[in-house]
C-alpha atoms as an extended CHARMM CRD file, in Angstrom:
* protein
*
       139  EXT
         1         1  MET       CA              6.5720000000       27.2240000000      -43.0370000000  PROA      1               0.0000000000
         2         2  ASN       CA              2.9380000000       26.2260000000      -42.5620000000  PROA      2               0.0000000000
         3         3  GLY       CA              3.4740000000       23.0110000000      -44.5600000000  PROA      3               0.0000000000
         4         4  ILE       CA              6.3880000000       22.0030000000      -42.3130000000  PROA      4               0.0000000000
         5         5  LYS       CA              4.2140000000       22.3190000000      -39.1790000000  PROA      5               0.0000000000
         6         6  ARG       CA              1.4760000000       20.2310000000      -40.7970000000  PROA      6               0.0000000000
         7         7  ARG       CA              3.9840000000       17.5620000000      -41.7560000000  PROA      7               0.0000000000
         8         8  ALA       CA              5.4220000000       17.5240000000      -38.2280000000  PROA      8               0.0000000000
         9         9  VAL       CA              1.9490000000       17.1640000000      -36.6730000000  PROA      9               0.0000000000
        10        10  ARG       CA              1.0400000000       14.4030000000      -39.1460000000  PROA      10              0.0000000000
        11        11  LEU       CA              4.2810000000       12.5880000000      -38.3810000000  PROA      11              0.0000000000
        12        12  ALA       CA              3.6400000000       12.8750000000      -34.6250000000  PROA      12              0.0000000000
        13        13  VAL       CA              0.0930000000       11.4660000000      -35.0270000000  PROA      13              0.0000000000
        14        14  VAL       CA              1.3110000000        8.5600000000      -37.1600000000  PROA      14              0.0000000000
        15        15  GLY       CA              4.0550000000        7.8420000000      -34.6030000000  PROA      15              0.0000000000
        16        16  ALA       CA              1.5440000000        7.8740000000      -31.7390000000  PROA      16              0.0000000000
        17        17  LEU       CA             -0.8020000000        5.5190000000      -33.6090000000  PROA      17              0.0000000000
        18        18  GLY       CA              2.1060000000        3.2040000000      -34.3450000000  PROA      18              0.0000000000
        19        19  ALA       CA              3.0390000000        3.1070000000      -30.6700000000  PROA      19              0.0000000000
        20        20  ILE       CA             -0.5660000000        2.3160000000      -29.6730000000  PROA      20              0.0000000000
        21        21  LEU       CA             -0.8330000000       -0.4650000000      -32.2500000000  PROA      21              0.0000000000
        22        22  ALA       CA              2.5080000000       -1.9050000000      -31.1890000000  PROA      22              0.0000000000
        23        23  VAL       CA              1.1430000000       -2.2830000000      -27.6570000000  PROA      23              0.0000000000
        24        24  ALA       CA             -2.4050000000       -3.3890000000      -28.5890000000  PROA      24              0.0000000000
        25        25  LEU       CA             -1.6970000000       -6.0000000000      -31.2810000000  PROA      25              0.0000000000
        26        26  PRO       CA              0.3810000000       -8.4420000000      -29.2030000000  PROA      26              0.0000000000
        27        27  THR       CA             -2.3630000000       -8.5460000000      -26.5450000000  PROA      27              0.0000000000
        28        28  ALA       CA             -5.2060000000       -9.1280000000      -29.0200000000  PROA      28              0.0000000000
        29        29  PRO       CA             -4.5710000000      -12.8700000000      -29.5600000000  PROA      29              0.0000000000
        30        30  ALA       CA             -4.8310000000      -13.4560000000      -25.7970000000  PROA      30              0.0000000000
        31        31  PHE       CA             -8.6180000000      -13.5060000000      -26.1830000000  PROA      31              0.0000000000
        32        32  ALA       CA             -8.3410000000      -16.2430000000      -28.8050000000  PROA      32              0.0000000000
        33        33  LYS       CA             -6.3400000000      -18.5320000000      -26.5090000000  PROA      33              0.0000000000
        34        34  GLY       CA             -9.4290000000      -20.1990000000      -25.1250000000  PROA      34              0.0000000000
        35        35  GLY       CA            -12.3840000000      -19.7610000000      -22.9070000000  PROA      35              0.0000000000
        36        36  THR       CA            -15.6540000000      -21.2470000000      -21.7910000000  PROA      36              0.0000000000
        37        37  GLU       CA            -19.0400000000      -20.9070000000      -23.4370000000  PROA      37              0.0000000000
        38        38  ILE       CA            -22.4710000000      -21.9170000000      -22.1090000000  PROA      38              0.0000000000
        39        39  ARG       CA            -25.7400000000      -22.3490000000      -23.9940000000  PROA      39              0.0000000000
        40        40  ILE       CA            -29.1360000000      -22.9830000000      -22.4370000000  PROA      40              0.0000000000
        41        41  SER       CA            -32.0400000000      -24.2250000000      -24.5430000000  PROA      41              0.0000000000
        42        42  GLN       CA            -34.7820000000      -22.4300000000      -22.5540000000  PROA      42              0.0000000000
        43        43  HSD       CA            -34.6540000000      -19.6300000000      -20.0000000000  PROA      43              0.0000000000
        44        44  MET       CA            -38.2640000000      -20.0940000000      -18.7840000000  PROA      44              0.0000000000
        45        45  VAL       CA            -39.4060000000      -23.6070000000      -17.9030000000  PROA      45              0.0000000000
        46        46  ARG       CA            -42.4810000000      -25.0920000000      -16.2270000000  PROA      46              0.0000000000
        47        47  VAL       CA            -42.0980000000      -27.3170000000      -13.1860000000  PROA      47              0.0000000000
        48        48  GLY       CA            -41.3250000000      -30.8670000000      -14.2910000000  PROA      48              0.0000000000
        49        49  HSD       CA            -40.1290000000      -29.9130000000      -17.7790000000  PROA      49              0.0000000000
        50        50  MET       CA            -36.6120000000      -30.5020000000      -19.0790000000  PROA      50              0.0000000000
        51        51  PHE       CA            -34.1080000000      -28.0540000000      -20.5410000000  PROA      51              0.0000000000
        52        52  GLY       CA            -30.6500000000      -28.5040000000      -21.9720000000  PROA      52              0.0000000000
        53        53  VAL       CA            -27.3480000000      -26.9580000000      -20.9600000000  PROA      53              0.0000000000
        54        54  ARG       CA            -24.2250000000      -27.2400000000      -23.1200000000  PROA      54              0.0000000000
        55        55  VAL       CA            -20.7790000000      -26.1230000000      -21.9880000000  PROA      55              0.0000000000
        56        56  SER       CA            -17.7660000000      -26.1260000000      -24.2640000000  PROA      56              0.0000000000
        57        57  GLY       CA            -14.3050000000      -24.7390000000      -23.8420000000  PROA      57              0.0000000000
        58        58  SER       CA            -10.7120000000      -24.8140000000      -24.9670000000  PROA      58              0.0000000000
        59        59  GLU       CA             -7.4340000000      -23.7030000000      -23.4750000000  PROA      59              0.0000000000
        60        60  SER       CA             -4.1330000000      -23.1970000000      -25.2280000000  PROA      60              0.0000000000
        61        61  GLY       CA             -2.2980000000      -21.2030000000      -22.6020000000  PROA      61              0.0000000000
        62        62  GLY       CA              0.0240000000      -24.0980000000      -21.8040000000  PROA      62              0.0000000000
        63        63  ARG       CA             -1.1300000000      -24.4530000000      -18.1960000000  PROA      63              0.0000000000
        64        64  GLY       CA             -2.0550000000      -28.0950000000      -18.5800000000  PROA      64              0.0000000000
        65        65  ARG       CA             -2.5300000000      -30.7730000000      -21.1480000000  PROA      65              0.0000000000
        66        66  TYR       CA             -5.8860000000      -32.2020000000      -20.0960000000  PROA      66              0.0000000000
        67        67  LEU       CA             -9.2460000000      -30.4270000000      -19.8320000000  PROA      67              0.0000000000
        68        68  ARG       CA            -12.6480000000      -31.1060000000      -18.2810000000  PROA      68              0.0000000000
        69        69  ALA       CA            -15.7650000000      -28.9720000000      -18.8090000000  PROA      69              0.0000000000
        70        70  CYS       CA            -18.3820000000      -28.8200000000      -16.0480000000  PROA      70              0.0000000000
        71        71  VAL       CA            -21.8290000000      -27.2970000000      -15.5820000000  PROA      71              0.0000000000
        72        72  GLN       CA            -22.2070000000      -25.5440000000      -12.2360000000  PROA      72              0.0000000000
        73        73  GLY       CA            -25.4940000000      -24.3690000000      -10.7770000000  PROA      73              0.0000000000
        74        74  ARG       CA            -26.9510000000      -22.5340000000       -7.8200000000  PROA      74              0.0000000000
        75        75  SER       CA            -30.3590000000      -21.5380000000       -6.5570000000  PROA      75              0.0000000000
        76        76  GLY       CA            -31.0650000000      -17.8190000000       -6.8100000000  PROA      76              0.0000000000
        77        77  TYR       CA            -28.4330000000      -15.1650000000       -7.4020000000  PROA      77              0.0000000000
        78        78  HSD       CA            -26.2830000000      -15.8240000000       -4.3440000000  PROA      78              0.0000000000
        79        79  GLY       CA            -24.9110000000      -18.8840000000       -2.7590000000  PROA      79              0.0000000000
        80        80  ARG       CA            -22.4310000000      -21.5760000000       -3.4790000000  PROA      80              0.0000000000
        81        81  TRP       CA            -21.7950000000      -22.9510000000       -6.9690000000  PROA      81              0.0000000000
        82        82  ARG       CA            -22.1060000000      -26.7480000000       -7.1750000000  PROA      82              0.0000000000
        83        83  ASN       CA            -21.0620000000      -29.0720000000       -9.9870000000  PROA      83              0.0000000000
        84        84  VAL       CA            -24.1670000000      -30.3920000000      -11.7300000000  PROA      84              0.0000000000
        85        85  LYS       CA            -22.4250000000      -32.4760000000      -14.3960000000  PROA      85              0.0000000000
        86        86  CYS       CA            -18.8900000000      -32.8150000000      -15.7170000000  PROA      86              0.0000000000
        87        87  GLY       CA            -17.6800000000      -34.1220000000      -19.0490000000  PROA      87              0.0000000000
        88        88  ARG       CA            -14.8610000000      -36.4860000000      -19.8710000000  PROA      88              0.0000000000
        89        89  VAL       CA            -11.1940000000      -35.5580000000      -19.5790000000  PROA      89              0.0000000000
        90        90  THR       CA             -9.9370000000      -34.6330000000      -23.0510000000  PROA      90              0.0000000000
        91        91  ALA       CA             -6.7600000000      -33.2780000000      -24.5940000000  PROA      91              0.0000000000
        92        92  HSD       CA             -7.5280000000      -29.9480000000      -26.3050000000  PROA      92              0.0000000000
        93        93  ARG       CA            -11.2320000000      -29.1320000000      -26.2720000000  PROA      93              0.0000000000
        94        94  SER       CA            -13.8640000000      -30.2710000000      -23.7960000000  PROA      94              0.0000000000
        95        95  ARG       CA            -17.6490000000      -30.3270000000      -23.9290000000  PROA      95              0.0000000000
        96        96  VAL       CA            -20.5030000000      -31.4910000000      -21.7120000000  PROA      96              0.0000000000
        97        97  ASP       CA            -24.2430000000      -31.7250000000      -22.3730000000  PROA      97              0.0000000000
        98        98  ALA       CA            -26.6680000000      -31.8330000000      -19.4680000000  PROA      98              0.0000000000
        99        99  ARG       CA            -30.4300000000      -32.4550000000      -19.5610000000  PROA      99              0.0000000000
       100       100  LEU       CA            -31.9150000000      -30.9280000000      -16.4150000000  PROA      100             0.0000000000
       101       101  THR       CA            -35.4420000000      -30.8480000000      -15.0000000000  PROA      101             0.0000000000
       102       102  GLY       CA            -36.9960000000      -27.9150000000      -13.1700000000  PROA      102             0.0000000000
       103       103  ARG       CA            -38.1240000000      -29.7230000000      -10.0220000000  PROA      103             0.0000000000
       104       104  HSD       CA            -39.5040000000      -26.7200000000       -8.1330000000  PROA      104             0.0000000000
       105       105  ARG       CA            -40.2840000000      -23.0680000000       -8.7280000000  PROA      105             0.0000000000
       106       106  GLY       CA            -37.6320000000      -20.4200000000       -8.4800000000  PROA      106             0.0000000000
       107       107  THR       CA            -34.6920000000      -18.7720000000      -10.1690000000  PROA      107             0.0000000000
       108       108  PHE       CA            -31.5930000000      -20.8050000000      -10.9090000000  PROA      108             0.0000000000
       109       109  GLN       CA            -28.2390000000      -19.8140000000      -12.3590000000  PROA      109             0.0000000000
       110       110  PHE       CA            -25.8630000000      -21.9590000000      -14.3650000000  PROA      110             0.0000000000
       111       111  ARG       CA            -22.3350000000      -21.3670000000      -15.6130000000  PROA      111             0.0000000000
       112       112  GLY       CA            -19.6870000000      -23.3420000000      -17.4130000000  PROA      112             0.0000000000
       113       113  VAL       CA            -16.2710000000      -23.9680000000      -15.8680000000  PROA      113             0.0000000000
       114       114  LEU       CA            -13.2420000000      -25.3400000000      -17.6500000000  PROA      114             0.0000000000
       115       115  TYR       CA            -10.7680000000      -27.2350000000      -15.4670000000  PROA      115             0.0000000000
       116       116  VAL       CA             -7.1270000000      -27.8900000000      -16.3770000000  PROA      116             0.0000000000
       117       117  LEU       CA             -5.6150000000      -31.1610000000      -15.1930000000  PROA      117             0.0000000000
       118       118  SER       CA             -1.9540000000      -32.1470000000      -15.1150000000  PROA      118             0.0000000000
       119       119  GLY       CA             -2.7800000000      -35.7550000000      -16.0140000000  PROA      119             0.0000000000
       120       120  PRO       CA             -5.7860000000      -37.8640000000      -16.9860000000  PROA      120             0.0000000000
       121       121  HSD       CA             -6.3150000000      -38.9690000000      -13.3560000000  PROA      121             0.0000000000
       122       122  ASP       CA             -5.4530000000      -35.6710000000      -11.6020000000  PROA      122             0.0000000000
       123       123  ARG       CA             -7.4280000000      -35.3790000000       -8.3330000000  PROA      123             0.0000000000
       124       124  HSD       CA             -6.8080000000      -31.6250000000       -7.9140000000  PROA      124             0.0000000000
       125       125  PRO       CA             -7.8160000000      -29.8140000000      -11.1230000000  PROA      125             0.0000000000
       126       126  LYS       CA             -7.4440000000      -26.0440000000      -11.4030000000  PROA      126             0.0000000000
       127       127  ALA       CA            -10.2640000000      -23.8710000000      -12.7390000000  PROA      127             0.0000000000
       128       128  ALA       CA             -8.9670000000      -22.1810000000      -15.8990000000  PROA      128             0.0000000000
       129       129  SER       CA            -11.9900000000      -20.1290000000      -16.9440000000  PROA      129             0.0000000000
       130       130  ALA       CA            -15.6750000000      -19.6790000000      -16.1950000000  PROA      130             0.0000000000
       131       131  SER       CA            -18.4770000000      -18.3550000000      -18.3540000000  PROA      131             0.0000000000
       132       132  ALA       CA            -20.8830000000      -15.6220000000      -17.3650000000  PROA      132             0.0000000000
       133       133  PRO       CA            -23.8820000000      -17.0100000000      -15.4360000000  PROA      133             0.0000000000
       134       134  GLN       CA            -27.1330000000      -17.7100000000      -17.3000000000  PROA      134             0.0000000000
       135       135  THR       CA            -30.4910000000      -17.5440000000      -15.5160000000  PROA      135             0.0000000000
       136       136  VAL       CA            -33.3470000000      -20.0490000000      -15.7870000000  PROA      136             0.0000000000
       137       137  ARG       CA            -36.7470000000      -19.3310000000      -14.2190000000  PROA      137             0.0000000000
       138       138  VAL       CA            -38.9250000000      -22.2850000000      -13.2820000000  PROA      138             0.0000000000
       139       139  HSD       CA            -42.6400000000      -21.4240000000      -12.9120000000  PROA      139             0.0000000000
């Protein structure tokens, strides 16, 4: 009798794990569908010195055929994001490299944004994804 209860509990646990995996596995590839990545060469820069920012991204969600990666920046931690530099319009994967100079002291934030365009000359692109902001301090 004790063995039957153990078998029933084991079967219930295996069934519950199967149900969890059945829900979790189809959603796992959603993270691999694309995204935006930003890399900054230096996070502390002297006034007048240059630093590099690279943004790359891909999108395979089917929302558009053409992509454009852009570097956006802002002064401080609040305020409006502005496009600093945008790359070319490409088909599957986009990248942009920007060489920037710290012109005055302060804290600046940069992020990468990937835009999806319906055609190579689309005037109204849609932002598909944005990276987490990276901070650069100019002293």
